[in-house]
Each structure stands twice: as C-alpha cells, then as structure tokens.
C-alpha cells in the first residue's frame, strides 16, 4: 500500500514543512491541492526541490472549490475549465502526471441531470484534449451524495469516462460512499480507477479520522493493502501537529497489527 498525505491535512505549512512531516511519518508521498499551492504562493521550483530533498512521490488535485464544470452559467463553466487547465499547468511544471478533478454538479433540480451530464461531457472534451497534449491523466472523482451532486455512484461515474481515451480515469473517494453501501463492492464497480482517497465519514461531517466515522473500514483496509494505486489520506487540518493525519495513521497501524500484514510501513511517531 502506497500511502500519501493530502497537503490539506497540513494547512498553513510551507511545502518543505509538509514534505518533511510526511517523510517523518513514513509515507510515500503527498497530494498537492492547487488552491493551497496558489494561496500560499508555493512555486513549482520550491515544490520540486522539497519533493526531491525528502524523496517523496506526488499526485495532484486540481482546483475544485467554487467551481462547476457544468454550471448553468456559461461564464462559470468557462472559468472552471480554465482553472483546471491552470492546475494542469502547475502539475506539469512540477512533474506530476496524476491529477484529480471534481465533476460538475447541478445548478437546479435533478430534472436537469441530462443537461448537466451533456454539459459536463463537453467540458471534459476540452480538458481531455489538454491532458493528451501534456501527457497527463485526469482522474474524475466519485462525489458524496449531497444536494446538487449527481456523480455519486459508480454507474454515473463510469458513464462519464466510458469511450474516452486513457487520459481520463477515475478517483475512488471512500468517504463519499453512502453508509448503506459496501465499500469493497462499490470499489469493484468503479472503472478506470487510478487513485484512492481515504478517510472516514459521519452523518455530521465528511473526511473525519479513520475509525471515527460510520464507514465499515476494516474489511476495506484489508482489501486494499496489496493495492498498487496511490492511496491518499484526506481531510482538512490547521493544527500544528497534524493531528488528523496522525489519527489516520494510528488506525492504519492498528489494522496492520491485527492482520500482521507488513505491506505498508508507517512510523510509530
């Protein structure tokens, strides 16, 4: 299992501090969020230097906050595409090829789903052309079943990527799976998966510490321990000591000790 840390788990830190902490905790890499890099003015040179110095791999998360690739508003759609292209530019300048993107969501009611679906495909047509030109992969993420989101099942996600080139793949976000769904079965239903986002979720909040939500995680952790895909621990944390990330790792270590499987190694910090 190749575990990465989302940079949002260390919000407010420099890229060197993030990389140093990630390395000290025994993880394989980081997933860099575009908005965080821009907000804290992280340069591609500084990011490359930190990754090289701390011997870390990296994936990338394109801009997603406040964006909508299939908005009813044409200006928002256009700007959303441009922000993702800007994200691709940064990822390429760092040397990262695996880039997660959020699909669009409804502006109005579910009666508009067909329109939104077609509009999303049009936006992805443009982004796929850019991905091919740069030689990167855009990984469309499975979203949580909340108001306005409609790419919330493997069926819809698979329909979005079907027939497209290998430049378009998928990200399976465990915390976005409904409580009544089996994680392993849902995982197996997703086509073209090239990345896993891992955290827990509760009725009150998404992306809580592993083992502190309502998902049945232990069988799923056993299931993915032999996976070769990047597995990104997720969440948002401004604490000085990266408390949420440490809780994630504590749970994973407990799972490993229980199964006596040494396929991942994280420090005891």
PDB file of C-alpha atoms in Angstrom:
ATOM      1  CA  UNK A   1       0.000   0.000   0.000  1.00  0.00           C
ATOM      2  CA  UNK A   2       1.422   3.349  -1.074  1.00  0.00           C
ATOM      3  CA  UNK A   3       0.047   5.934   1.352  1.00  0.00           C
ATOM      4  CA  UNK A   4       0.161   9.631   0.544  1.00  0.00           C
ATOM      5  CA  UNK A   5      -0.955  12.639   2.597  1.00  0.00           C
ATOM      6  CA  UNK A   6      -3.148  15.356   1.197  1.00  0.00           C
ATOM      7  CA  UNK A   7      -1.447  18.703   1.724  1.00  0.00           C
ATOM      8  CA  UNK A   8      -4.736  19.982   3.184  1.00  0.00           C
ATOM      9  CA  UNK A   9      -4.004  17.836   6.248  1.00  0.00           C
ATOM     10  CA  UNK A  10      -1.183  20.313   6.948  1.00  0.00           C
ATOM     11  CA  UNK A  11      -2.873  23.577   6.052  1.00  0.00           C
ATOM     12  CA  UNK A  12      -0.799  26.666   6.797  1.00  0.00           C
ATOM     13  CA  UNK A  13       2.547  24.895   6.466  1.00  0.00           C
ATOM     14  CA  UNK A  14       5.208  25.555   3.835  1.00  0.00           C
ATOM     15  CA  UNK A  15       5.825  22.926   1.198  1.00  0.00           C
ATOM     16  CA  UNK A  16       9.101  21.999   2.898  1.00  0.00           C
ATOM     17  CA  UNK A  17       7.360  21.614   6.262  1.00  0.00           C
ATOM     18  CA  UNK A  18       4.642  19.496   4.653  1.00  0.00           C
ATOM     19  CA  UNK A  19       7.190  17.300   2.902  1.00  0.00           C
ATOM     20  CA  UNK A  20       9.346  16.946   5.997  1.00  0.00           C
ATOM     21  CA  UNK A  21       6.396  15.920   8.167  1.00  0.00           C
ATOM     22  CA  UNK A  22       5.141  13.477   5.544  1.00  0.00           C
ATOM     23  CA  UNK A  23       8.558  11.846   5.287  1.00  0.00           C
ATOM     24  CA  UNK A  24       8.963  11.644   9.066  1.00  0.00           C
ATOM     25  CA  UNK A  25       5.657   9.784   9.316  1.00  0.00           C
ATOM     26  CA  UNK A  26       6.828   7.162   6.839  1.00  0.00           C
ATOM     27  CA  UNK A  27       4.505   7.999   3.948  1.00  0.00           C
ATOM     28  CA  UNK A  28       5.355   7.598   0.276  1.00  0.00           C
ATOM     29  CA  UNK A  29       4.210  10.977  -0.999  1.00  0.00           C
ATOM     30  CA  UNK A  30       1.792  13.885  -0.965  1.00  0.00           C
ATOM     31  CA  UNK A  31      -1.194  15.033  -2.983  1.00  0.00           C
ATOM     32  CA  UNK A  32      -0.823  18.738  -3.684  1.00  0.00           C
ATOM     33  CA  UNK A  33      -4.032  20.787  -3.774  1.00  0.00           C
ATOM     34  CA  UNK A  34      -3.903  23.536  -6.385  1.00  0.00           C
ATOM     35  CA  UNK A  35      -5.748  26.168  -4.331  1.00  0.00           C
ATOM     36  CA  UNK A  36      -3.460  25.596  -1.359  1.00  0.00           C
ATOM     37  CA  UNK A  37      -0.355  25.943  -3.510  1.00  0.00           C
ATOM     38  CA  UNK A  38      -1.641  29.167  -5.064  1.00  0.00           C
ATOM     39  CA  UNK A  39      -2.892  30.662  -1.805  1.00  0.00           C
ATOM     40  CA  UNK A  40       0.445  30.111  -0.064  1.00  0.00           C
ATOM     41  CA  UNK A  41       2.408  31.068  -3.192  1.00  0.00           C
ATOM     42  CA  UNK A  42       4.245  27.739  -3.445  1.00  0.00           C
ATOM     43  CA  UNK A  43       6.389  27.866  -6.582  1.00  0.00           C
ATOM     44  CA  UNK A  44       6.944  24.882  -8.843  1.00  0.00           C
ATOM     45  CA  UNK A  45      10.652  25.175  -8.124  1.00  0.00           C
ATOM     46  CA  UNK A  46      10.140  25.025  -4.347  1.00  0.00           C
ATOM     47  CA  UNK A  47       7.769  22.067  -4.687  1.00  0.00           C
ATOM     48  CA  UNK A  48      10.173  20.138  -6.929  1.00  0.00           C
ATOM     49  CA  UNK A  49      13.034  20.853  -4.539  1.00  0.00           C
ATOM     50  CA  UNK A  50      11.053  19.705  -1.473  1.00  0.00           C
ATOM     51  CA  UNK A  51       9.888  16.504  -3.158  1.00  0.00           C
ATOM     52  CA  UNK A  52      13.418  15.679  -4.290  1.00  0.00           C
ATOM     53  CA  UNK A  53      15.029  16.528  -0.941  1.00  0.00           C
ATOM     54  CA  UNK A  54      12.581  14.397   1.043  1.00  0.00           C
ATOM     55  CA  UNK A  55      12.387  11.658  -1.615  1.00  0.00           C
ATOM     56  CA  UNK A  56       8.612  11.804  -1.986  1.00  0.00           C
ATOM     57  CA  UNK A  57       6.262  10.899  -4.803  1.00  0.00           C
ATOM     58  CA  UNK A  58       3.367  13.229  -5.601  1.00  0.00           C
ATOM     59  CA  UNK A  59      -0.083  13.339  -7.098  1.00  0.00           C
ATOM     60  CA  UNK A  60      -2.119  16.478  -7.699  1.00  0.00           C
ATOM     61  CA  UNK A  61      -5.637  17.744  -7.021  1.00  0.00           C
ATOM     62  CA  UNK A  62      -6.887  20.314  -9.494  1.00  0.00           C
ATOM     63  CA  UNK A  63      -8.811  23.385  -8.390  1.00  0.00           C
ATOM     64  CA  UNK A  64     -12.344  22.483  -7.328  1.00  0.00           C
ATOM     65  CA  UNK A  65     -13.546  24.949  -4.709  1.00  0.00           C
ATOM     66  CA  UNK A  66     -16.222  27.361  -6.024  1.00  0.00           C
ATOM     67  CA  UNK A  67     -16.055  25.777  -9.485  1.00  0.00           C
ATOM     68  CA  UNK A  68     -18.609  23.888 -11.581  1.00  0.00           C
ATOM     69  CA  UNK A  69     -17.762  22.290 -14.926  1.00  0.00           C
ATOM     70  CA  UNK A  70     -21.440  22.009 -15.859  1.00  0.00           C
ATOM     71  CA  UNK A  71     -22.918  25.142 -14.341  1.00  0.00           C
ATOM     72  CA  UNK A  72     -25.985  26.646 -15.974  1.00  0.00           C
ATOM     73  CA  UNK A  73     -23.947  29.845 -16.074  1.00  0.00           C
ATOM     74  CA  UNK A  74     -21.692  29.706 -19.151  1.00  0.00           C
ATOM     75  CA  UNK A  75     -19.180  32.098 -17.582  1.00  0.00           C
ATOM     76  CA  UNK A  76     -18.736  29.850 -14.551  1.00  0.00           C
ATOM     77  CA  UNK A  77     -18.318  26.814 -16.810  1.00  0.00           C
ATOM     78  CA  UNK A  78     -15.660  28.600 -18.858  1.00  0.00           C
ATOM     79  CA  UNK A  79     -13.764  29.812 -15.801  1.00  0.00           C
ATOM     80  CA  UNK A  80     -13.946  26.359 -14.210  1.00  0.00           C
ATOM     81  CA  UNK A  81     -12.336  24.787 -17.281  1.00  0.00           C
ATOM     82  CA  UNK A  82      -9.665  27.494 -17.285  1.00  0.00           C
ATOM     83  CA  UNK A  83      -8.877  26.948 -13.580  1.00  0.00           C
ATOM     84  CA  UNK A  84      -8.392  23.226 -14.178  1.00  0.00           C
ATOM     85  CA  UNK A  85      -6.139  23.958 -17.155  1.00  0.00           C
ATOM     86  CA  UNK A  86      -4.180  26.295 -14.882  1.00  0.00           C
ATOM     87  CA  UNK A  87      -3.954  23.409 -12.401  1.00  0.00           C
ATOM     88  CA  UNK A  88      -2.628  21.122 -15.127  1.00  0.00           C
ATOM     89  CA  UNK A  89      -0.001  23.725 -15.997  1.00  0.00           C
ATOM     90  CA  UNK A  90       1.260  23.730 -12.402  1.00  0.00           C
ATOM     91  CA  UNK A  91       1.224  19.938 -12.102  1.00  0.00           C
ATOM     92  CA  UNK A  92       3.199  19.579 -15.333  1.00  0.00           C
ATOM     93  CA  UNK A  93       5.745  22.185 -14.232  1.00  0.00           C
ATOM     94  CA  UNK A  94       6.331  20.116 -11.090  1.00  0.00           C
ATOM     95  CA  UNK A  95       6.460  16.842 -12.996  1.00  0.00           C
ATOM     96  CA  UNK A  96       3.209  15.284 -11.759  1.00  0.00           C
ATOM     97  CA  UNK A  97       1.036  13.308 -14.160  1.00  0.00           C
ATOM     98  CA  UNK A  98      -1.838  12.021 -11.957  1.00  0.00           C
ATOM     99  CA  UNK A  99      -4.360  14.867 -11.463  1.00  0.00           C
ATOM    100  CA  UNK A 100      -7.744  14.524  -9.746  1.00  0.00           C
ATOM    101  CA  UNK A 101     -10.624  16.698 -10.945  1.00  0.00           C
ATOM    102  CA  UNK A 102     -14.101  17.143  -9.479  1.00  0.00           C
ATOM    103  CA  UNK A 103     -17.006  16.631 -11.884  1.00  0.00           C
ATOM    104  CA  UNK A 104     -19.648  19.331 -12.082  1.00  0.00           C
ATOM    105  CA  UNK A 105     -22.891  19.462 -10.140  1.00  0.00           C
ATOM    106  CA  UNK A 106     -26.481  20.556 -10.589  1.00  0.00           C
ATOM    107  CA  UNK A 107     -27.385  24.215 -10.666  1.00  0.00           C
ATOM    108  CA  UNK A 108     -31.106  23.473 -10.337  1.00  0.00           C
ATOM    109  CA  UNK A 109     -33.021  20.242  -9.739  1.00  0.00           C
ATOM    110  CA  UNK A 110     -32.466  16.636 -10.747  1.00  0.00           C
ATOM    111  CA  UNK A 111     -34.755  17.252 -13.738  1.00  0.00           C
ATOM    112  CA  UNK A 112     -31.698  18.923 -15.280  1.00  0.00           C
ATOM    113  CA  UNK A 113     -29.375  15.925 -14.821  1.00  0.00           C
ATOM    114  CA  UNK A 114     -29.355  15.020 -18.511  1.00  0.00           C
ATOM    115  CA  UNK A 115     -28.482  18.590 -19.463  1.00  0.00           C
ATOM    116  CA  UNK A 116     -25.760  18.773 -16.810  1.00  0.00           C
ATOM    117  CA  UNK A 117     -24.373  15.408 -17.899  1.00  0.00           C
ATOM    118  CA  UNK A 118     -24.069  16.581 -21.528  1.00  0.00           C
ATOM    119  CA  UNK A 119     -22.552  19.869 -20.428  1.00  0.00           C
ATOM    120  CA  UNK A 120     -20.015  18.087 -18.234  1.00  0.00           C
ATOM    121  CA  UNK A 121     -19.027  15.896 -21.167  1.00  0.00           C
ATOM    122  CA  UNK A 122     -18.448  18.996 -23.290  1.00  0.00           C
ATOM    123  CA  UNK A 123     -16.153  20.474 -20.619  1.00  0.00           C
ATOM    124  CA  UNK A 124     -14.308  17.164 -20.349  1.00  0.00           C
ATOM    125  CA  UNK A 125     -13.829  17.125 -24.122  1.00  0.00           C
ATOM    126  CA  UNK A 126     -11.764  20.288 -23.780  1.00  0.00           C
ATOM    127  CA  UNK A 127      -9.862  19.044 -20.730  1.00  0.00           C
ATOM    128  CA  UNK A 128      -9.156  15.672 -22.343  1.00  0.00           C
ATOM    129  CA  UNK A 129      -7.540  17.433 -25.312  1.00  0.00           C
ATOM    130  CA  UNK A 130      -5.341  19.405 -22.904  1.00  0.00           C
ATOM    131  CA  UNK A 131      -4.440  16.245 -20.965  1.00  0.00           C
ATOM    132  CA  UNK A 132      -3.406  14.485 -24.164  1.00  0.00           C
ATOM    133  CA  UNK A 133      -1.280  17.435 -25.197  1.00  0.00           C
ATOM    134  CA  UNK A 134       0.534  17.492 -21.848  1.00  0.00           C
ATOM    135  CA  UNK A 135       0.724  13.713 -21.487  1.00  0.00           C
ATOM    136  CA  UNK A 136      -1.057  13.660 -18.116  1.00  0.00           C
ATOM    137  CA  UNK A 137      -4.035  11.753 -16.722  1.00  0.00           C
ATOM    138  CA  UNK A 138      -7.124  13.492 -15.368  1.00  0.00           C
ATOM    139  CA  UNK A 139      -8.821  11.375 -12.720  1.00  0.00           C
ATOM    140  CA  UNK A 140     -12.527  12.180 -12.259  1.00  0.00           C
ATOM    141  CA  UNK A 141     -13.585  11.802  -8.633  1.00  0.00           C
ATOM    142  CA  UNK A 142     -16.621   9.996  -7.256  1.00  0.00           C
ATOM    143  CA  UNK A 143     -18.543  12.599  -5.232  1.00  0.00           C
ATOM    144  CA  UNK A 144     -20.525  12.459  -1.991  1.00  0.00           C
ATOM    145  CA  UNK A 145     -24.332  12.018  -2.102  1.00  0.00           C
ATOM    146  CA  UNK A 146     -25.276  15.551  -1.033  1.00  0.00           C
ATOM    147  CA  UNK A 147     -27.519  18.207  -2.533  1.00  0.00           C
ATOM    148  CA  UNK A 148     -26.600  19.246  -6.099  1.00  0.00           C
ATOM    149  CA  UNK A 149     -24.024  16.468  -6.630  1.00  0.00           C
ATOM    150  CA  UNK A 150     -25.041  13.867  -9.229  1.00  0.00           C
ATOM    151  CA  UNK A 151     -21.808  11.962  -9.937  1.00  0.00           C
ATOM    152  CA  UNK A 152     -22.321   9.951  -6.772  1.00  0.00           C
ATOM    153  CA  UNK A 153     -22.456   6.346  -7.991  1.00  0.00           C
ATOM    154  CA  UNK A 154     -20.103   4.079  -9.947  1.00  0.00           C
ATOM    155  CA  UNK A 155     -22.780   3.851 -12.656  1.00  0.00           C
ATOM    156  CA  UNK A 156     -22.784   7.586 -13.384  1.00  0.00           C
ATOM    157  CA  UNK A 157     -19.011   7.922 -12.981  1.00  0.00           C
ATOM    158  CA  UNK A 158     -18.438   5.048 -15.404  1.00  0.00           C
ATOM    159  CA  UNK A 159     -20.796   6.611 -17.932  1.00  0.00           C
ATOM    160  CA  UNK A 160     -18.768   9.824 -17.814  1.00  0.00           C
ATOM    161  CA  UNK A 161     -15.447   8.156 -18.622  1.00  0.00           C
ATOM    162  CA  UNK A 162     -16.746   5.467 -20.977  1.00  0.00           C
ATOM    163  CA  UNK A 163     -15.419   5.727 -24.505  1.00  0.00           C
ATOM    164  CA  UNK A 164     -12.769   8.270 -23.596  1.00  0.00           C
ATOM    165  CA  UNK A 165      -9.024   7.900 -24.015  1.00  0.00           C
ATOM    166  CA  UNK A 166      -6.703   6.630 -21.294  1.00  0.00           C
ATOM    167  CA  UNK A 167      -6.075  10.286 -20.407  1.00  0.00           C
ATOM    168  CA  UNK A 168      -9.347  10.206 -18.447  1.00  0.00           C
ATOM    169  CA  UNK A 169      -9.527   7.881 -15.437  1.00  0.00           C
ATOM    170  CA  UNK A 170     -11.215   7.877 -12.008  1.00  0.00           C
ATOM    171  CA  UNK A 171     -10.572   8.552  -8.326  1.00  0.00           C
ATOM    172  CA  UNK A 172     -12.457   6.466  -5.763  1.00  0.00           C
ATOM    173  CA  UNK A 173     -13.156   8.531  -2.629  1.00  0.00           C
ATOM    174  CA  UNK A 174     -14.060   6.155   0.184  1.00  0.00           C
ATOM    175  CA  UNK A 175     -15.638   8.887   2.331  1.00  0.00           C
ATOM    176  CA  UNK A 176     -18.091   9.661  -0.467  1.00  0.00           C
ATOM    177  CA  UNK A 177     -19.723   6.226  -0.382  1.00  0.00           C
ATOM    178  CA  UNK A 178     -23.187   6.037   1.208  1.00  0.00           C
ATOM    179  CA  UNK A 179     -23.339   4.314   4.607  1.00  0.00           C
ATOM    180  CA  UNK A 180     -25.632   1.627   3.237  1.00  0.00           C
ATOM    181  CA  UNK A 181     -23.181   0.623   0.503  1.00  0.00           C
ATOM    182  CA  UNK A 182     -20.471  -1.993   0.874  1.00  0.00           C
ATOM    183  CA  UNK A 183     -17.083  -0.375   0.294  1.00  0.00           C
ATOM    184  CA  UNK A 184     -15.431  -3.350  -1.392  1.00  0.00           C
ATOM    185  CA  UNK A 185     -18.357  -3.943  -3.745  1.00  0.00           C
ATOM    186  CA  UNK A 186     -18.564  -0.243  -4.631  1.00  0.00           C
ATOM    187  CA  UNK A 187     -14.800  -0.132  -5.215  1.00  0.00           C
ATOM    188  CA  UNK A 188     -15.041  -3.072  -7.599  1.00  0.00           C
ATOM    189  CA  UNK A 189     -17.817  -1.360  -9.562  1.00  0.00           C
ATOM    190  CA  UNK A 190     -15.690   1.677 -10.451  1.00  0.00           C
ATOM    191  CA  UNK A 191     -13.984   1.548 -13.855  1.00  0.00           C
ATOM    192  CA  UNK A 192     -10.569   3.013 -14.713  1.00  0.00           C
ATOM    193  CA  UNK A 193      -9.563   3.661 -11.096  1.00  0.00           C
ATOM    194  CA  UNK A 194      -6.058   5.092 -10.744  1.00  0.00           C
ATOM    195  CA  UNK A 195      -6.206   6.621  -7.271  1.00  0.00           C
ATOM    196  CA  UNK A 196      -7.970   6.136  -3.920  1.00  0.00           C
ATOM    197  CA  UNK A 197      -8.873   8.911  -1.460  1.00  0.00           C
ATOM    198  CA  UNK A 198      -9.139   7.532   2.060  1.00  0.00           C
ATOM    199  CA  UNK A 199     -10.839   8.962   5.147  1.00  0.00           C
ATOM    200  CA  UNK A 200     -13.913   8.210   7.227  1.00  0.00           C
ATOM    201  CA  UNK A 201     -17.258   9.991   7.262  1.00  0.00           C
ATOM    202  CA  UNK A 202     -20.143  10.528   9.669  1.00  0.00           C
ATOM    203  CA  UNK A 203     -23.658  11.900   9.407  1.00  0.00           C
ATOM    204  CA  UNK A 204     -22.318  15.219  10.689  1.00  0.00           C
ATOM    205  CA  UNK A 205     -19.110  15.569   8.661  1.00  0.00           C
ATOM    206  CA  UNK A 206     -17.161  14.159   5.736  1.00  0.00           C
ATOM    207  CA  UNK A 207     -13.429  13.353   5.903  1.00  0.00           C
ATOM    208  CA  UNK A 208     -13.074  12.604   9.602  1.00  0.00           C
ATOM    209  CA  UNK A 209     -10.333  10.438  11.103  1.00  0.00           C
ATOM    210  CA  UNK A 210     -10.262   6.804  10.049  1.00  0.00           C
ATOM    211  CA  UNK A 211     -12.221   4.714  12.535  1.00  0.00           C
ATOM    212  CA  UNK A 212     -14.066   7.707  13.967  1.00  0.00           C
ATOM    213  CA  UNK A 213     -16.884   7.794  11.440  1.00  0.00           C
ATOM    214  CA  UNK A 214     -19.594   5.376  10.381  1.00  0.00           C
ATOM    215  CA  UNK A 215     -17.995   3.513   7.483  1.00  0.00           C
ATOM    216  CA  UNK A 216     -17.138  -0.180   7.830  1.00  0.00           C
ATOM    217  CA  UNK A 217     -13.476   0.345   7.098  1.00  0.00           C
ATOM    218  CA  UNK A 218     -11.567  -2.642   8.485  1.00  0.00           C
ATOM    219  CA  UNK A 219     -12.546  -5.134   5.753  1.00  0.00           C
ATOM    220  CA  UNK A 220     -11.851  -2.476   3.134  1.00  0.00           C
ATOM    221  CA  UNK A 221      -8.399  -1.671   4.568  1.00  0.00           C
ATOM    222  CA  UNK A 222      -7.571  -5.374   4.382  1.00  0.00           C
ATOM    223  CA  UNK A 223      -8.836  -5.405   0.787  1.00  0.00           C
ATOM    224  CA  UNK A 224      -6.608  -2.518  -0.400  1.00  0.00           C
ATOM    225  CA  UNK A 225      -3.409  -3.402   1.454  1.00  0.00           C
ATOM    226  CA  UNK A 226      -1.983  -5.057  -1.650  1.00  0.00           C
ATOM    227  CA  UNK A 227      -3.113  -2.243  -3.968  1.00  0.00           C
ATOM    228  CA  UNK A 228      -0.501  -0.586  -6.175  1.00  0.00           C
ATOM    229  CA  UNK A 229      -2.575   2.591  -6.545  1.00  0.00           C
ATOM    230  CA  UNK A 230      -1.728   5.810  -4.671  1.00  0.00           C
ATOM    231  CA  UNK A 231      -3.883   5.895  -1.537  1.00  0.00           C
ATOM    232  CA  UNK A 232      -4.277   9.485  -0.368  1.00  0.00           C
ATOM    233  CA  UNK A 233      -5.224  10.169   3.247  1.00  0.00           C
ATOM    234  CA  UNK A 234      -7.589  13.134   3.198  1.00  0.00           C
ATOM    235  CA  UNK A 235      -9.042  15.880   5.372  1.00  0.00           C
ATOM    236  CA  UNK A 236      -8.511  19.476   6.384  1.00  0.00           C
ATOM    237  CA  UNK A 237      -6.418  20.290   9.449  1.00  0.00           C
ATOM    238  CA  UNK A 238      -4.807  23.504  10.679  1.00  0.00           C
ATOM    239  CA  UNK A 239      -3.309  22.011  13.856  1.00  0.00           C
ATOM    240  CA  UNK A 240       0.390  22.429  14.499  1.00  0.00           C
ATOM    241  CA  UNK A 241       0.988  18.696  14.939  1.00  0.00           C
ATOM    242  CA  UNK A 242      -1.115  17.356  12.048  1.00  0.00           C
ATOM    243  CA  UNK A 243      -3.479  15.658  14.476  1.00  0.00           C
ATOM    244  CA  UNK A 244      -5.887  14.317  11.860  1.00  0.00           C
ATOM    245  CA  UNK A 245      -3.097  12.729   9.815  1.00  0.00           C
ATOM    246  CA  UNK A 246      -1.701  11.067  12.938  1.00  0.00           C
ATOM    247  CA  UNK A 247      -5.138   9.660  13.753  1.00  0.00           C
ATOM    248  CA  UNK A 248      -5.385   8.246  10.232  1.00  0.00           C
ATOM    249  CA  UNK A 249      -2.018   6.541  10.646  1.00  0.00           C
ATOM    250  CA  UNK A 250      -2.836   5.220  14.096  1.00  0.00           C
ATOM    251  CA  UNK A 251      -5.899   3.472  12.691  1.00  0.00           C
ATOM    252  CA  UNK A 252      -3.958   2.038   9.759  1.00  0.00           C
ATOM    253  CA  UNK A 253      -1.280   0.719  12.113  1.00  0.00           C
ATOM    254  CA  UNK A 254      -3.960  -0.953  14.210  1.00  0.00           C
ATOM    255  CA  UNK A 255      -5.320  -2.631  11.089  1.00  0.00           C
ATOM    256  CA  UNK A 256      -1.841  -3.818  10.120  1.00  0.00           C
ATOM    257  CA  UNK A 257      -1.087  -5.190  13.568  1.00  0.00           C
ATOM    258  CA  UNK A 258      -4.415  -7.004  13.549  1.00  0.00           C
ATOM    259  CA  UNK A 259      -3.703  -8.713  10.243  1.00  0.00           C
ATOM    260  CA  UNK A 260       0.065  -8.954  10.769  1.00  0.00           C
ATOM    261  CA  UNK A 261       0.427  -7.634   7.220  1.00  0.00           C
ATOM    262  CA  UNK A 262       3.564  -5.581   6.636  1.00  0.00           C
ATOM    263  CA  UNK A 263       2.722  -4.286   3.162  1.00  0.00           C
ATOM    264  CA  UNK A 264       2.731  -0.711   4.460  1.00  0.00           C
ATOM    265  CA  UNK A 265       5.118   0.718   6.964  1.00  0.00           C
ATOM    266  CA  UNK A 266       4.371   3.920   8.822  1.00  0.00           C
ATOM    267  CA  UNK A 267       6.352   5.260  11.734  1.00  0.00           C
ATOM    268  CA  UNK A 268       5.182   4.909  15.293  1.00  0.00           C
ATOM    269  CA  UNK A 269       5.808   8.643  15.668  1.00  0.00           C
TER     270      UNK A 269
END
